[in-house]
mmCIF file of C-alpha atoms in Angstrom:
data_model
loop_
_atom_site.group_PDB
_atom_site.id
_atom_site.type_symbol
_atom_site.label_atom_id
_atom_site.label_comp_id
_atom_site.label_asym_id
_atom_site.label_seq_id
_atom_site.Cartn_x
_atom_site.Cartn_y
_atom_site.Cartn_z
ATOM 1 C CA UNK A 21 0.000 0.000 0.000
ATOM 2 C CA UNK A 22 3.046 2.144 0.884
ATOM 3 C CA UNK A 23 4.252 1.112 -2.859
ATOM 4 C CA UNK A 24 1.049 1.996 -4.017
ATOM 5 C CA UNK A 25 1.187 5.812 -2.770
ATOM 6 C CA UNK A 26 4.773 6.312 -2.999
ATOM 7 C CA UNK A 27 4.042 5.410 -7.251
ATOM 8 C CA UNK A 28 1.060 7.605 -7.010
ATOM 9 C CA UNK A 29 2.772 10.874 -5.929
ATOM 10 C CA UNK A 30 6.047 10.075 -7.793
ATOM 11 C CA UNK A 31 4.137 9.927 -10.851
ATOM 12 C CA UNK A 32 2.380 13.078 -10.206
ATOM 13 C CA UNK A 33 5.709 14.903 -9.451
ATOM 14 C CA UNK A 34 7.132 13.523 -12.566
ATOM 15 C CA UNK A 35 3.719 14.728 -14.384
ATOM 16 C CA UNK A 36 4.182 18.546 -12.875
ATOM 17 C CA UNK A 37 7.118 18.515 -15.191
ATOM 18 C CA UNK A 38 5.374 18.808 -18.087
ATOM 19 C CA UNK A 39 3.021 21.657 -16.790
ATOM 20 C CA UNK A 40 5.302 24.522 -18.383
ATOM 21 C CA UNK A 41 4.963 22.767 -21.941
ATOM 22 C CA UNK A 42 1.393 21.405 -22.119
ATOM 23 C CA UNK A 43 -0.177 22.503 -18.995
ATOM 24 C CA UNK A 44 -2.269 20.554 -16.360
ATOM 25 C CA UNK A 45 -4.677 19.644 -18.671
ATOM 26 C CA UNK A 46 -2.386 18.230 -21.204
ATOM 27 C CA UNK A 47 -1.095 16.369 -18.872
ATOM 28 C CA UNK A 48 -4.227 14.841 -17.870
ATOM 29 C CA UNK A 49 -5.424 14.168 -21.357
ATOM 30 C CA UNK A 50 -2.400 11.664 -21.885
ATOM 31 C CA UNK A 51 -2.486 10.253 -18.257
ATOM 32 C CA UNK A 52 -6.311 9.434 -18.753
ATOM 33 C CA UNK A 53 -5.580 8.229 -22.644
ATOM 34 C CA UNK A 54 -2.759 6.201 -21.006
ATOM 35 C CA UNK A 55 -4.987 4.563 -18.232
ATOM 36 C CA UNK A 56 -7.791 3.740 -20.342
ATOM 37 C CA UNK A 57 -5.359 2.210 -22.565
ATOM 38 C CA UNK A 58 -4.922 -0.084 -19.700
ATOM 39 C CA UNK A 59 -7.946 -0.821 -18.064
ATOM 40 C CA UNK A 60 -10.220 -0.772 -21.134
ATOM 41 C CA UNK A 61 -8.803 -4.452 -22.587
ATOM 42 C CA UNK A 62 -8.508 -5.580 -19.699
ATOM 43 C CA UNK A 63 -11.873 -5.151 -18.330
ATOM 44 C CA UNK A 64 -13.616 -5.582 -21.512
ATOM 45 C CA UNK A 65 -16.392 -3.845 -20.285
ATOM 46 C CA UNK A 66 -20.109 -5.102 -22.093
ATOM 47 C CA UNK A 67 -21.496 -1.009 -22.730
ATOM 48 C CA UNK A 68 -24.307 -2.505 -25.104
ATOM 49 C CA UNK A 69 -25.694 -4.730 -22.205
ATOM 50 C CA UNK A 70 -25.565 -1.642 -19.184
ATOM 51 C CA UNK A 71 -28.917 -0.402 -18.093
ATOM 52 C CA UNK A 72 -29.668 3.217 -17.416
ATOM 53 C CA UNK A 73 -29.489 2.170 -13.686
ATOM 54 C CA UNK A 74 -25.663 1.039 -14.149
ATOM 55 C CA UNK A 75 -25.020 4.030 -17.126
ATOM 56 C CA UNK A 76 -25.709 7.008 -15.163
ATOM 57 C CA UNK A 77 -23.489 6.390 -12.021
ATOM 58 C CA UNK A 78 -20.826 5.434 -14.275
ATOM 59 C CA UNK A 79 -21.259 8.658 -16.670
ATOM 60 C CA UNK A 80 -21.084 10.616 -13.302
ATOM 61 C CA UNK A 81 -17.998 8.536 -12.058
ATOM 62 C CA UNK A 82 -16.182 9.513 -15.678
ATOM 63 C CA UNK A 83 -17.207 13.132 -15.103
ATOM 64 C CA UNK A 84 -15.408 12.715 -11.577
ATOM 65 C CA UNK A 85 -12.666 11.717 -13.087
ATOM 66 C CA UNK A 86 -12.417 14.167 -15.463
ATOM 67 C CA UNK A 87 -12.725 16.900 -12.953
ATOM 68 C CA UNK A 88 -10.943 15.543 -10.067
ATOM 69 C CA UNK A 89 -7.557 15.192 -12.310
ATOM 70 C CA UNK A 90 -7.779 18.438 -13.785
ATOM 71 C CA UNK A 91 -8.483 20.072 -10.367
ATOM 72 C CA UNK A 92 -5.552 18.298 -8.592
ATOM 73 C CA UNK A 93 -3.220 18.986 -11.383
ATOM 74 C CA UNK A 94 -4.171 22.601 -11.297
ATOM 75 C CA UNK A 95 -3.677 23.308 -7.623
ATOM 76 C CA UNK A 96 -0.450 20.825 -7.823
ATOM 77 C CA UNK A 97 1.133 23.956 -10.734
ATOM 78 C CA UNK A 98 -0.033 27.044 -7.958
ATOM 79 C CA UNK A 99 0.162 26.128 -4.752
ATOM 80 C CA UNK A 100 2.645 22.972 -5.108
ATOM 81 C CA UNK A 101 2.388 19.062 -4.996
ATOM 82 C CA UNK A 102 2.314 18.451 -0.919
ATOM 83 C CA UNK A 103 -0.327 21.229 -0.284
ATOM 84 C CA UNK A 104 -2.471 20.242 -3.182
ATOM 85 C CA UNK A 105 -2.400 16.162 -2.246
ATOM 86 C CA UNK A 106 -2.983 17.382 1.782
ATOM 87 C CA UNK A 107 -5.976 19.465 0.848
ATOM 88 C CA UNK A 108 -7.156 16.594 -1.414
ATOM 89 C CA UNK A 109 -7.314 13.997 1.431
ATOM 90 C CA UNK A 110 -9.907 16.058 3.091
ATOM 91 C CA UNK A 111 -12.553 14.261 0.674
ATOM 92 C CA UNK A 112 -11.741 10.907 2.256
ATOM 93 C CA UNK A 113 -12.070 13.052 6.034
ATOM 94 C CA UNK A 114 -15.734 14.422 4.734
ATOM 95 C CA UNK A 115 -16.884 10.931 3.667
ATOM 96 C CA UNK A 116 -15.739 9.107 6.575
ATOM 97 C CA UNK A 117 -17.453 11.000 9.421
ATOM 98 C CA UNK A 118 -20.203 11.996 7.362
ATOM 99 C CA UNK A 119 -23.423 11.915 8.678
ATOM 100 C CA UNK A 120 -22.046 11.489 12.270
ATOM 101 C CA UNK A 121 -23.134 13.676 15.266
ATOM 102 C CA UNK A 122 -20.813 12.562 17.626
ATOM 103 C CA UNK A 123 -18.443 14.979 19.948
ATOM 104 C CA UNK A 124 -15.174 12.191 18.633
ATOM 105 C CA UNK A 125 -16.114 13.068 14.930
ATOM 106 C CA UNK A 126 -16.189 17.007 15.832
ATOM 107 C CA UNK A 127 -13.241 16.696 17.406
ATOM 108 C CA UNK A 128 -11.283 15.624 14.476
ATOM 109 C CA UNK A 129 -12.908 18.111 11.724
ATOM 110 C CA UNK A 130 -11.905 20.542 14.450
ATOM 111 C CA UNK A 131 -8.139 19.228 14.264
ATOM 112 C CA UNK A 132 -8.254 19.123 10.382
ATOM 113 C CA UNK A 133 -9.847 22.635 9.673
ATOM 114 C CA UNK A 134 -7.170 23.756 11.907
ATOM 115 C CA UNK A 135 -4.751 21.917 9.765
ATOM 116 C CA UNK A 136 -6.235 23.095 6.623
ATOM 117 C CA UNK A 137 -5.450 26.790 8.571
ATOM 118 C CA UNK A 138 -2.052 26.403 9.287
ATOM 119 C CA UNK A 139 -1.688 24.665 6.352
ATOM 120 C CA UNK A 140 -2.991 27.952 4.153
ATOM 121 C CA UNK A 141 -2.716 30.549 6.799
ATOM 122 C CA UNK A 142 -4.832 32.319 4.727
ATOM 123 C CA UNK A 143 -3.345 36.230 3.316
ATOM 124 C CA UNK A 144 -3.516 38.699 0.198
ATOM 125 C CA UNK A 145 -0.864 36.612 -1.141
ATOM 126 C CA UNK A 146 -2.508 33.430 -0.975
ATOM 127 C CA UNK A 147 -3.131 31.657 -4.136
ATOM 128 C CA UNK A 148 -6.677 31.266 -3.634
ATOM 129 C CA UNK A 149 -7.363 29.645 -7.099
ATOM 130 C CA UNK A 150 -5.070 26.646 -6.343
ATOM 131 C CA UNK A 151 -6.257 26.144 -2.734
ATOM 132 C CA UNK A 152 -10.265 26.141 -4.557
ATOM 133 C CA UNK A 153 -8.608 23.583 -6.865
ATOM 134 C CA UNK A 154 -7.210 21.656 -4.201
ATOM 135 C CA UNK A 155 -10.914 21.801 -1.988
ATOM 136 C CA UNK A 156 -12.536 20.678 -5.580
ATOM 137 C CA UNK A 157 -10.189 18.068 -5.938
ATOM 138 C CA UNK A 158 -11.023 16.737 -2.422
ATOM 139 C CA UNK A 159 -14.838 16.900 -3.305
ATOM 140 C CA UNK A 160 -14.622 14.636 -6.185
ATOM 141 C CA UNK A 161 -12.613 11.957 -4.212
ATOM 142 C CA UNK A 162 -15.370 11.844 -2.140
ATOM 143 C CA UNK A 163 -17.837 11.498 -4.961
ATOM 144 C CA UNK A 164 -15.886 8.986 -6.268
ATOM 145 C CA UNK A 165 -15.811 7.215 -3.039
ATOM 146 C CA UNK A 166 -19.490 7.493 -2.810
ATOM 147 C CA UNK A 167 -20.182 6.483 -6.442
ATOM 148 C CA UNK A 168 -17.793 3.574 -6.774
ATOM 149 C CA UNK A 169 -19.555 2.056 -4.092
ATOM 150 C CA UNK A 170 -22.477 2.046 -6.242
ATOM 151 C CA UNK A 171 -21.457 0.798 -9.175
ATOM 152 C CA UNK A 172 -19.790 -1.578 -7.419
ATOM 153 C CA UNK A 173 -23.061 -3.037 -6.364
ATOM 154 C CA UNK A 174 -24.555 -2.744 -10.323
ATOM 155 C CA UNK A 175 -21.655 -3.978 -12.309
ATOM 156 C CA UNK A 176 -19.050 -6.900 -11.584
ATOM 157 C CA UNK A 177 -15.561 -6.288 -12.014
ATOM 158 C CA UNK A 178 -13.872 -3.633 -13.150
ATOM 159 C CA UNK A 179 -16.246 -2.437 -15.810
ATOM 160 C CA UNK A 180 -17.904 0.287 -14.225
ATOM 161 C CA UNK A 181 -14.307 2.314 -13.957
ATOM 162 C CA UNK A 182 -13.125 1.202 -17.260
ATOM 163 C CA UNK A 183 -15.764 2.498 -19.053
ATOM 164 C CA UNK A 184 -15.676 6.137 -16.702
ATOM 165 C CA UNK A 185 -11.965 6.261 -17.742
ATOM 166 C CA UNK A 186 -13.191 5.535 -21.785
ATOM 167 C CA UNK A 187 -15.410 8.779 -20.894
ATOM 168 C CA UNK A 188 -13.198 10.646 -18.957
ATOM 169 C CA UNK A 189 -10.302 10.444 -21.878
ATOM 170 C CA UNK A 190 -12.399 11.169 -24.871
ATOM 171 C CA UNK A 191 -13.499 14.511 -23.268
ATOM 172 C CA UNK A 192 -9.730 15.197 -23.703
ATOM 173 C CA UNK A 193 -9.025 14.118 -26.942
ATOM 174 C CA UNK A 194 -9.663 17.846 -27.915
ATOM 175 C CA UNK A 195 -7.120 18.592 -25.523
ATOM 176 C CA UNK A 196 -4.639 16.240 -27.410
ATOM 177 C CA UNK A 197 -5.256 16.966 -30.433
ATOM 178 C CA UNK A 198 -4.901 20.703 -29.916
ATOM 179 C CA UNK A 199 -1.374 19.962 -28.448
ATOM 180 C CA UNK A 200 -0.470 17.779 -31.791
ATOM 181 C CA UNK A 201 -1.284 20.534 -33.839
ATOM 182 C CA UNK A 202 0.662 22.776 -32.110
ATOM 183 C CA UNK A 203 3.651 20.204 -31.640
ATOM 184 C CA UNK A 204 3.967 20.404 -28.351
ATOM 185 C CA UNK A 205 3.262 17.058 -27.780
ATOM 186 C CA UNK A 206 6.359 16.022 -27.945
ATOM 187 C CA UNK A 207 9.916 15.281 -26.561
ATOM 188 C CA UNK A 208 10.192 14.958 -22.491
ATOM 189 C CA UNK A 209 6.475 16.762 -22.231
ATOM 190 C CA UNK A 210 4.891 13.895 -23.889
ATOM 191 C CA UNK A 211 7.506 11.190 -22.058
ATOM 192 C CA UNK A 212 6.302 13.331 -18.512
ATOM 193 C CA UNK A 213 3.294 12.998 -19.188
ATOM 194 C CA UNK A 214 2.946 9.188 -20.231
ATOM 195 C CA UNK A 215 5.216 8.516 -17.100
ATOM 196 C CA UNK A 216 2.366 10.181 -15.234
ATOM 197 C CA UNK A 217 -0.156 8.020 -16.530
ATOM 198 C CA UNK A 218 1.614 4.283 -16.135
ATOM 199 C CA UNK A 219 2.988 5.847 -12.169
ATOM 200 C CA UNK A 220 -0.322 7.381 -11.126
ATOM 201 C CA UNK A 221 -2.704 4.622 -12.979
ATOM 202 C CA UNK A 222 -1.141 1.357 -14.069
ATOM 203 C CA UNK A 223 1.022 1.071 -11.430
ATOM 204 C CA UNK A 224 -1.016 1.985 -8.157
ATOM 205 C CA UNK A 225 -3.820 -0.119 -9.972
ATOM 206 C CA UNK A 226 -2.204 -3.281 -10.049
ATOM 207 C CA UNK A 227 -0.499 -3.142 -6.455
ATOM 208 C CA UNK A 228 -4.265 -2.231 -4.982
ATOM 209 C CA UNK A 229 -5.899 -5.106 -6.808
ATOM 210 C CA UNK A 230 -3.620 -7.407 -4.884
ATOM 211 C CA UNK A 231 -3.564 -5.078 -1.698
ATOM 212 C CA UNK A 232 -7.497 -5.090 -1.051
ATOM 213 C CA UNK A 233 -7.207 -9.010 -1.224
ATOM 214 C CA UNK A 234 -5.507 -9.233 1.808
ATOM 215 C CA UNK A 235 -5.905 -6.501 4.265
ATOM 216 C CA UNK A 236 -9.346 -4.821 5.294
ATOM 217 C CA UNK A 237 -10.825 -1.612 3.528
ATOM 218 C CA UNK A 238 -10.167 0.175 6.572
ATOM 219 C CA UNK A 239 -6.486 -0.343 6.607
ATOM 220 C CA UNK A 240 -6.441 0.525 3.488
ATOM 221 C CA UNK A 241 -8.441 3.816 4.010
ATOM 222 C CA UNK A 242 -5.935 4.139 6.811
ATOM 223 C CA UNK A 243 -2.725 3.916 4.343
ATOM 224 C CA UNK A 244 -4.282 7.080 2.008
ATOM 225 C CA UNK A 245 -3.149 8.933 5.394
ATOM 226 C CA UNK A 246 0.405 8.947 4.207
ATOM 227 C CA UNK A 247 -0.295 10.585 0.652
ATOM 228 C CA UNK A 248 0.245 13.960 1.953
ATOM 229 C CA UNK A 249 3.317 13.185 3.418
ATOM 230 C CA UNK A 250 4.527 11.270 0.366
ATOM 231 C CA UNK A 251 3.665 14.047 -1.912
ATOM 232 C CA UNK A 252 5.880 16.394 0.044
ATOM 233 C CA UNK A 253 9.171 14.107 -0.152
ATOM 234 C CA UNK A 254 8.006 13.782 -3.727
ATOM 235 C CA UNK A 255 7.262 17.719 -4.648
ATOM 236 C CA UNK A 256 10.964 18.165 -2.443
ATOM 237 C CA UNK A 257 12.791 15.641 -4.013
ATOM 238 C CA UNK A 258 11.655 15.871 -7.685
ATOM 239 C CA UNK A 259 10.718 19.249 -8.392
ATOM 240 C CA UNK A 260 12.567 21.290 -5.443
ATOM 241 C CA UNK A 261 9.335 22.011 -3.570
ATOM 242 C CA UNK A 262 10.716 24.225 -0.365
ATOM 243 C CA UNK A 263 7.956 23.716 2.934
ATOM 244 C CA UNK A 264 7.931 25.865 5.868
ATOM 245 C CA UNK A 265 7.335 24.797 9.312
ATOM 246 C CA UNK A 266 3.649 25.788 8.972
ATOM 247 C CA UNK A 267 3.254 23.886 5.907
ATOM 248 C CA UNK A 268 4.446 20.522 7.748
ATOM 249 C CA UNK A 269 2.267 21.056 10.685
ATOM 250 C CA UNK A 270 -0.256 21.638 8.998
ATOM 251 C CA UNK A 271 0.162 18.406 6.981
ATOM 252 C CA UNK A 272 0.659 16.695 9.995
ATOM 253 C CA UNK A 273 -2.548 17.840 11.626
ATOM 254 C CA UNK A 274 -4.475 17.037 8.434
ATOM 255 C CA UNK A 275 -2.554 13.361 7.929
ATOM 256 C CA UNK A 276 -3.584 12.708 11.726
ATOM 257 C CA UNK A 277 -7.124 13.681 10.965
ATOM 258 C CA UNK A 278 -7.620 11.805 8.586
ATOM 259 C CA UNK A 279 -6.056 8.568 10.542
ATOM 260 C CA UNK A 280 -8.151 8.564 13.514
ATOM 261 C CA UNK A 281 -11.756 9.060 11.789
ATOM 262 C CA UNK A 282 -10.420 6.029 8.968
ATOM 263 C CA UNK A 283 -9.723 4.430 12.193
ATOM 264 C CA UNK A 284 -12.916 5.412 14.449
ATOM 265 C CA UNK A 285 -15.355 5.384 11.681
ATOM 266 C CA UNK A 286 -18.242 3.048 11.658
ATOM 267 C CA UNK A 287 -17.710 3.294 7.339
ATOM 268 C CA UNK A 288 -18.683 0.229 6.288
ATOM 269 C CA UNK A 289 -15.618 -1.925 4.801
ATOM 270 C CA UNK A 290 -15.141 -2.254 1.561
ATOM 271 C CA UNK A 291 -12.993 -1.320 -1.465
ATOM 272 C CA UNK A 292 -14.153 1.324 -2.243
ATOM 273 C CA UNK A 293 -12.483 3.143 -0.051
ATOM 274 C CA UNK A 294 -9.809 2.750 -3.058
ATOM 275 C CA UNK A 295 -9.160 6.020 -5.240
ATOM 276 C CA UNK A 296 -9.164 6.912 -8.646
ATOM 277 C CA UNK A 297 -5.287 6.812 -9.780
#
């Protein structure tokens, strides 16, 4: 599971190379051309047989998708890959202790908002765009989380997000297409980018498969705790990502959140605690 994160936020550091050549977007176009590449033969997914009870959760799962990339990649190019990943685990945080009314649950949004705080420590020159694009990004990883369990329950396998990633990569074809023309698609952007989609997709993919077989959705909602932390070694490492003491706190506080409501929760068990890669 550690494997599984570490490849996730190496691959997005690796992506955020490409940013100044093709942009966020670009770089999401080939990572979700790249992962439905993947998935696509080898879920074979049946479309002709779905039912409009097992089509629309899935069109709103590749819409996720679509938006929760983008988002992440966005706040990753303004505010920087270890704030943007930190912010984005508050989606897990929201869908674990939703619904609860106990003083335990309060207690830990309390600890996380304050993260989220000391995190920002909010100012005039506080990107505000990329810290939206970081909150968006943490509200469609709790869609997700919310709609792959129901698909889950209306299609076997892995057809339900093969056929979302199908959807979520031909809305960028435009985006592709646009960079061919304008041959920028090429060289290290396009090799970025592709490493992107085989480090945050193919890779995580595989190792979670096997991962969910043998420990319990809740560890495994308790190992997306380290992400955060992961993506700040990566972001310092790969692209020279500098964090101040407030930063790390506030990761910290968020990263402990996070832990103890995975931990506490009454969340049923089951993968779908898993993320979109």
């Amino acid at each position: 599971m550690t494997a599984s994160a570490a490849s996730s936020q190496f691959g997005a550091a690796v992506g955020a190379h490409a940013f100044a050549t093709i942009g966020p977007a670009g770089v999401v176009a080939v990572r979700q051309l790249v992962a439905a590449a993947v998935l696509l033969p080898m879920a074979r997914p049946n479309l002709r047989s779905f039912t409009w009870a097992q089509w629309w959760p899935t069109i709103a799962l590749g819409l996720v998708f679509a938006t929760m990339n983008l988002s992440l990649y966005t706040a990753v190019d303004r505010i920087g890959l270890g704030l943007a990943v930190t912010l984005e685990v508050l989606g897990p945080l929201a869908v674990a202790l939703g619904g609860s009314r106990t003083r335990r649950d309060a207690l830990f949004v309390l600890i996380a908002a304050v993260g989220v705080y000391v995190l920002v420590l909010p100012g005039p020159s506080s990107d505000y765009l990329g810290i939206g694009a970081g909150l968006l990004a943490a509200a469609c990883w709790a869609a997700y989380i919310l709609l792959n369990s129901l698909v889950g329950a209306r299609l076997p396998g892995l057809q339900a997000p093969a056929a979302a990633t199908a959807m979520s990569a031909t809305l960028y074809v435009p985006v592709a297409v646009l960079l061919v023309l304008h041959g920028k698609l090429t060289g290290m952007s396009i090799v970025y980018a592709i490493g992107a989609g085989l480090f945050c997709s193919v890779v995580p993919y595989a190792v979670d498969v096997i991962a969910l077989r043998k420990v319990p959705a809740r560890l495994f909602g308790l190992a997306m705790s380290v992400h955060p932390v992961l993506a700040a070694l990566a972001g310092l490492i790969l692209l020279r990502e500098r964090l101040d003491v407030h930063h790390w706190a506030g990761i910290l506080l968020v990263v402990t959140a996070n832990a103890l409501a995975v931990t506490c929760s009454k969340w049923p068990g089951s993968p779908t605690v898993q993320r979109e890669m």
